[in-house]
mmCIF file of C-alpha atoms and ligand atoms in Angstrom:
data_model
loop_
_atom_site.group_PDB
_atom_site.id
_atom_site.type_symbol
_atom_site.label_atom_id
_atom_site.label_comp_id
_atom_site.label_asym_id
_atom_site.label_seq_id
_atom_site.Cartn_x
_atom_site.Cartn_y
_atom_site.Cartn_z
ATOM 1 C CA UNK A 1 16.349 -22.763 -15.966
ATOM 2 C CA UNK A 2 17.959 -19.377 -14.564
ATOM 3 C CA UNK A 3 19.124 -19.352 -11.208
ATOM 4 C CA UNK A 4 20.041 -16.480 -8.907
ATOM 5 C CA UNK A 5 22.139 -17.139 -5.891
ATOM 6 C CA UNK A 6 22.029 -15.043 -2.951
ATOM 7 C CA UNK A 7 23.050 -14.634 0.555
ATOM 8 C CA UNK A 8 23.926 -19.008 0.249
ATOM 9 C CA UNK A 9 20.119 -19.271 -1.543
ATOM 10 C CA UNK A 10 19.622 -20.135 -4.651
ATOM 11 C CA UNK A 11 16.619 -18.911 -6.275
ATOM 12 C CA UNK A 12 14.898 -20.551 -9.665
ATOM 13 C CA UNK A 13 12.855 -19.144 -12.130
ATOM 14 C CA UNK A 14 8.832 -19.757 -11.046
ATOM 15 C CA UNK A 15 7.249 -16.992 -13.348
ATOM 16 C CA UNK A 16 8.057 -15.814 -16.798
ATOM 17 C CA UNK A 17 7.645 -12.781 -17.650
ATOM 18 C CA UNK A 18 4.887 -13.709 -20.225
ATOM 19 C CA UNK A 19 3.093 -15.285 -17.316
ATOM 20 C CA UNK A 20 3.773 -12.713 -15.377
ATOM 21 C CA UNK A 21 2.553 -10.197 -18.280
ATOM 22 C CA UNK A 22 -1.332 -12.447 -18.255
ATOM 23 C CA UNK A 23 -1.898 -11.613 -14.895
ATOM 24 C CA UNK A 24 -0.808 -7.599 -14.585
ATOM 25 C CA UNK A 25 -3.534 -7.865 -17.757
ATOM 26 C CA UNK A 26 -6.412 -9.717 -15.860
ATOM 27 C CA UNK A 27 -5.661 -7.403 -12.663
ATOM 28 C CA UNK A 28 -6.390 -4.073 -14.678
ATOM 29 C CA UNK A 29 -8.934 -5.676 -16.836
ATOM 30 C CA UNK A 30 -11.273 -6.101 -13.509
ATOM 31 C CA UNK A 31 -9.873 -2.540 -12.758
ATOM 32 C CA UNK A 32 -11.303 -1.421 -16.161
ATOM 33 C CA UNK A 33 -14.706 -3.084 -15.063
ATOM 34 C CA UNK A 34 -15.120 -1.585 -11.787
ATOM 35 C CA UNK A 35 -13.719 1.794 -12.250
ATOM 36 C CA UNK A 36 -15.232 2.554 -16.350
ATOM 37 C CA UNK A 37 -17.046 5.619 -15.052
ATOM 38 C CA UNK A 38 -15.070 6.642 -11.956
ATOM 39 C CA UNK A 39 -11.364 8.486 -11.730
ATOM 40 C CA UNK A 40 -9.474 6.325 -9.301
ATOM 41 C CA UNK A 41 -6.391 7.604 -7.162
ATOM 42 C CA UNK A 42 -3.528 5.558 -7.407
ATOM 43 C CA UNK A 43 -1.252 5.069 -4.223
ATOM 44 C CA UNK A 44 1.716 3.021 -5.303
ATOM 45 C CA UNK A 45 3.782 1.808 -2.054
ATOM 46 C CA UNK A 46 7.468 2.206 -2.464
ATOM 47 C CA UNK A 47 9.832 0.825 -3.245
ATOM 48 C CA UNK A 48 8.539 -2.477 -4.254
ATOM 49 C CA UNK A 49 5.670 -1.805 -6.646
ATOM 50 C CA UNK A 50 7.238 0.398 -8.869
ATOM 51 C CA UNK A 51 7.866 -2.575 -11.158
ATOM 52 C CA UNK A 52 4.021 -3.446 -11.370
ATOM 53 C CA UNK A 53 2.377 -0.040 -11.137
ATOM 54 C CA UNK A 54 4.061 0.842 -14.027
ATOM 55 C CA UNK A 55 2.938 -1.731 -16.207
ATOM 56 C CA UNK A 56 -0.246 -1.725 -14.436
ATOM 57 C CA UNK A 57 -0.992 1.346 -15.259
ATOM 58 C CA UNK A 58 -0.312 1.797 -18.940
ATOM 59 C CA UNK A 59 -3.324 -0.830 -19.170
ATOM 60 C CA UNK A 60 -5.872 1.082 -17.179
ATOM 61 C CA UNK A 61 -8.101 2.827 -19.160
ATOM 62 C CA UNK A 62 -9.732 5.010 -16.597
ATOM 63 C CA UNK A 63 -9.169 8.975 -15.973
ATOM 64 C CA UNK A 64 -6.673 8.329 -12.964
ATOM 65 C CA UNK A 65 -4.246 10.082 -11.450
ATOM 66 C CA UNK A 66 -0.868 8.145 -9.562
ATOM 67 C CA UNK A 67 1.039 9.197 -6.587
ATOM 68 C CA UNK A 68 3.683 7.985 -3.962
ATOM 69 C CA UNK A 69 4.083 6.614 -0.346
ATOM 70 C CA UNK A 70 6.801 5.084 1.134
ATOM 71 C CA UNK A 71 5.789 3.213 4.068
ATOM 72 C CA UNK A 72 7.933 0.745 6.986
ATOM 73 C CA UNK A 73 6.396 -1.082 9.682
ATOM 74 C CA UNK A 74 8.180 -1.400 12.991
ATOM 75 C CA UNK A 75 7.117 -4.236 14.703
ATOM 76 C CA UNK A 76 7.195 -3.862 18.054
ATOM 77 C CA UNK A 77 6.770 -5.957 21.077
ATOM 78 C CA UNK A 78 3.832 -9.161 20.053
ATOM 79 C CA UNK A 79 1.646 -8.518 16.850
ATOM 80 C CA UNK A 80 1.772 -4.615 17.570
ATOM 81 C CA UNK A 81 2.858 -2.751 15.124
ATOM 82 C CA UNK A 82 3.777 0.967 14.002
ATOM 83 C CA UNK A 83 3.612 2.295 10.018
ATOM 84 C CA UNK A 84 6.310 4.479 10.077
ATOM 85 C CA UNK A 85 6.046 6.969 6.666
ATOM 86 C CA UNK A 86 9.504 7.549 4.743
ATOM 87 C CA UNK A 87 7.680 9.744 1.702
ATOM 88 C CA UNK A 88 4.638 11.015 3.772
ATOM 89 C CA UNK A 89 1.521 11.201 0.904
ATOM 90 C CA UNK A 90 2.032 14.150 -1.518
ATOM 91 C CA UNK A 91 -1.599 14.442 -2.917
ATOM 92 C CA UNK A 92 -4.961 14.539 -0.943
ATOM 93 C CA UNK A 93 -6.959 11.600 -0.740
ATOM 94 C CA UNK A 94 -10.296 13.801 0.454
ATOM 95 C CA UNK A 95 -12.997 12.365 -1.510
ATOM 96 C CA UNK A 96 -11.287 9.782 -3.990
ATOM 97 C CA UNK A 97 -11.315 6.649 -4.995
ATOM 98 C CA UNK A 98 -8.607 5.113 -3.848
ATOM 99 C CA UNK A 99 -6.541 2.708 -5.192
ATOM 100 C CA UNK A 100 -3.173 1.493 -2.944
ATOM 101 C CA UNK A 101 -1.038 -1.076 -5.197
ATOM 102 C CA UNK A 102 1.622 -2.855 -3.753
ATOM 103 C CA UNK A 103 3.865 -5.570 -4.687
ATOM 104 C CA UNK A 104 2.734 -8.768 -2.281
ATOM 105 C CA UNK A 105 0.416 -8.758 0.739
ATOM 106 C CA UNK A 106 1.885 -10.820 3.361
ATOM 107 C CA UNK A 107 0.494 -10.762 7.031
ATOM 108 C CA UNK A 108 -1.422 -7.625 5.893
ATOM 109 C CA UNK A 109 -0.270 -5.232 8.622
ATOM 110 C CA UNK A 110 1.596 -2.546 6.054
ATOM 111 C CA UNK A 111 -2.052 -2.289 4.230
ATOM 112 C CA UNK A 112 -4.129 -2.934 7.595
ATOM 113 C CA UNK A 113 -2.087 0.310 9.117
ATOM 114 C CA UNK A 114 -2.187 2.253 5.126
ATOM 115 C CA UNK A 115 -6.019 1.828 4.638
ATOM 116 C CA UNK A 116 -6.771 3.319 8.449
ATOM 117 C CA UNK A 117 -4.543 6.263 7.613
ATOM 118 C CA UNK A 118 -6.028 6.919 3.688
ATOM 119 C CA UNK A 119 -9.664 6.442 5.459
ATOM 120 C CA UNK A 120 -8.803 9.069 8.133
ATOM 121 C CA UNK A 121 -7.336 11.392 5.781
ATOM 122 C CA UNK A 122 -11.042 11.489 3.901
ATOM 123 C CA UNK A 123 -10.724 8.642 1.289
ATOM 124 C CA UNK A 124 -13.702 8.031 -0.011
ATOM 125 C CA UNK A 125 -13.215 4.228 -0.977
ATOM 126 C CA UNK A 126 -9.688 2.273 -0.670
ATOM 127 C CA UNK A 127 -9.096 -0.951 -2.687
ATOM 128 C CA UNK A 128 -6.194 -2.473 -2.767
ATOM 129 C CA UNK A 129 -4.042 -4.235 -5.806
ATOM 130 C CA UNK A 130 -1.779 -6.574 -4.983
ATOM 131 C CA UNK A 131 0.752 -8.787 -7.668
ATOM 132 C CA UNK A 132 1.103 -11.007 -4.895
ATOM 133 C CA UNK A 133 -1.000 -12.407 -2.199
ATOM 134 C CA UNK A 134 0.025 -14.801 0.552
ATOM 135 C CA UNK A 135 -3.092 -16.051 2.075
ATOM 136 C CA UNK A 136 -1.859 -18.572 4.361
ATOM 137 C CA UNK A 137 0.186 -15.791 6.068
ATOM 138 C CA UNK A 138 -3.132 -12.909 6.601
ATOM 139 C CA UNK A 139 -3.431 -11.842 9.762
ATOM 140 C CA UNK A 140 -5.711 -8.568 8.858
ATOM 141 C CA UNK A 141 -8.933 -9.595 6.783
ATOM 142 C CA UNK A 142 -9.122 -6.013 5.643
ATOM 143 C CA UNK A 143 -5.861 -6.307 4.141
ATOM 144 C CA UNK A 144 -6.958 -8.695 1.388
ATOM 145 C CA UNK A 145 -6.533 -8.111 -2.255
ATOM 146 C CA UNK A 146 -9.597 -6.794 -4.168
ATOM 147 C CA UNK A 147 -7.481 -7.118 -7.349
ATOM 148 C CA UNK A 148 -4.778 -9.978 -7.213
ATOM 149 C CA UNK A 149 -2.010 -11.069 -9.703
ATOM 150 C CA UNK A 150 -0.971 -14.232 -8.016
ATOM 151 C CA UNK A 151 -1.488 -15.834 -4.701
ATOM 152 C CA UNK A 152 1.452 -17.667 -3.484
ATOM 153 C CA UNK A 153 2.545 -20.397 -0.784
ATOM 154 C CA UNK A 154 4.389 -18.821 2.033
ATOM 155 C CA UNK A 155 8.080 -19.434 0.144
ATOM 156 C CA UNK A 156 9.710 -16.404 -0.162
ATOM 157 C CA UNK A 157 10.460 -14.618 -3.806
ATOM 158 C CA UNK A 158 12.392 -11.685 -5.463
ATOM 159 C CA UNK A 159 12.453 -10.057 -8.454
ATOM 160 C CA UNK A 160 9.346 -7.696 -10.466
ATOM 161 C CA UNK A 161 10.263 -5.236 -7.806
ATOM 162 C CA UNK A 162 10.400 -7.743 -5.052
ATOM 163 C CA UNK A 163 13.710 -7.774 -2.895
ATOM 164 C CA UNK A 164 15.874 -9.404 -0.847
ATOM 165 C CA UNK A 165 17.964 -6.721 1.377
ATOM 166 C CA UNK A 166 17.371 -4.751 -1.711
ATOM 167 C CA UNK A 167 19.076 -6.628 -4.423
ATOM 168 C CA UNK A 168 17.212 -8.168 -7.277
ATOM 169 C CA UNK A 169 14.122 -5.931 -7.505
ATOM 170 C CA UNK A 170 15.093 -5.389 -11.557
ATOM 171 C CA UNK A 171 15.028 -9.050 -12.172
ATOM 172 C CA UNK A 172 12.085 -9.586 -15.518
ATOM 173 C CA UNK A 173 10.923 -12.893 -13.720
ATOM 174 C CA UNK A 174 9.928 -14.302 -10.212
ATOM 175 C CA UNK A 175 12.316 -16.470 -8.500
ATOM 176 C CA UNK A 176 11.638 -18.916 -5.733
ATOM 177 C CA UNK A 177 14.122 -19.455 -3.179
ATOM 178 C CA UNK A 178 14.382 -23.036 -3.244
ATOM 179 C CA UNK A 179 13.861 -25.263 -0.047
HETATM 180 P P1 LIG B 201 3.048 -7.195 5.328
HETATM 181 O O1 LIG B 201 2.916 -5.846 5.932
HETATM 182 O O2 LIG B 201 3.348 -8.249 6.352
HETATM 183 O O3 LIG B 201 1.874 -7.587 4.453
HETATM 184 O O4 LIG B 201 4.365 -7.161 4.462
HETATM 185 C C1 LIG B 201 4.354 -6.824 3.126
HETATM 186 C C2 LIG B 201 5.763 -6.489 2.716
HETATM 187 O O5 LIG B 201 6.679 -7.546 3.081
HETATM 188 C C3 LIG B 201 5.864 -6.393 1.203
HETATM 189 O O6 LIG B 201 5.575 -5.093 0.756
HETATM 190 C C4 LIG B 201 7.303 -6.803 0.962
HETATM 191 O O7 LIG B 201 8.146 -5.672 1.080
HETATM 192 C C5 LIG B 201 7.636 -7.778 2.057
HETATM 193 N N1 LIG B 201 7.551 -9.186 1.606
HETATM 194 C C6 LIG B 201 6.678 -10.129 2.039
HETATM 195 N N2 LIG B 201 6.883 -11.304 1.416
HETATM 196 C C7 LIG B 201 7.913 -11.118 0.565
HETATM 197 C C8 LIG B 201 8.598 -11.983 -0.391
HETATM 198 O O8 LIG B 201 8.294 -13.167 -0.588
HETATM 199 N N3 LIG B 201 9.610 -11.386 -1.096
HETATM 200 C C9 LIG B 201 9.995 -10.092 -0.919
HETATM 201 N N4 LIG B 201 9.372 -9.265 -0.064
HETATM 202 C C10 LIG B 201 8.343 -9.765 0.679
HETATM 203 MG MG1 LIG B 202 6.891 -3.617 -0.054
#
């Protein structure tokens, strides 16, 4: 089994890419479904996602279009906090469907605070897409998944975009920091 070690953690191989490759597939097939006659806005959230948008996306077979945000919350004093945008949106929202995909939903505040600001900028629907999913960990119930690769206990994981201070987001499988 590989093993990554980082920071004194050793990581293992959870998820092949094959396995990983089934789910991307089962995410855009319900995408397929859903959107078949509409022309869905992608908002991919940097930096994380760029791994699974892109092979997302090749599989969606609607008339889309894909564009950017960079997003970082600030957590400030309690549960309050502030979505701070590094790459402000570069394409309206006004009227679309919109699609935000990101890498792992985890207490939900980064899509909570996302969704708010696509709504007020005139999206006409936002979904979300999510590889991962922590559900033990929600803390906004609008932030849940419509489309969702994986949910996940509340260990912590890197690689297929994911990071730890940055490093490992080109790794082809998941790793699991192991307890
Ligand atoms: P949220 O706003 O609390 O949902 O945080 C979501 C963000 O936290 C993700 O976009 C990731 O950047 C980060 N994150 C949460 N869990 C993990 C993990 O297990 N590995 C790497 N990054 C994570
Ligand atoms: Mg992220």
């Amino acid at each position: 089994m590989r093993t990554i070690i980082e920071q004194g953690h050793t990581f293992e191989e959870w998820m092949t890419p094959v396995q990983i490759a089934k789910d991307v597939q089962q995410v855009a097939d319900q995408i397929n479904r859903d959107y078949a006659d509409k022309m869905p806005l992608f908002v991919v959230v940097l930096n994380g996602a760029f791994v699974f948008a892109a092979d997302l996306l090749r599989r969606v077979e609607a008339r889309s279009e894909v564009t950017f945000i960079r997003v970082s919350s600030y957590y400030g004093m309690a549960s309050q906090g502030k979505l701070n945008f590094l790459v402000p949106l570069q394409q309206s929202v006004k009227g679309r469907d919109v699609i935000i995909v990101e890498d792992i939903v985890d207490t939900g505040l980064t899509i909570h605070q996302l969704k708010a600001h696509l709504r007020a900028e005139g999206a006409t629907s936002t979904r979300v897409a999510a590889m991962f999913f922590k559900p033990d960990k929600l803390e906004y119930n609008d932030a849940r998944p419509d489309y969702m690769g994986h949910a996940i206990t509340n260990e912590f994981i890197i690689g297929y975009g994911l990071d730890l201070d940055g490093f490992h987001r080109n790794l082809d499988a998941i790793y699991k920091v192991k307890e």
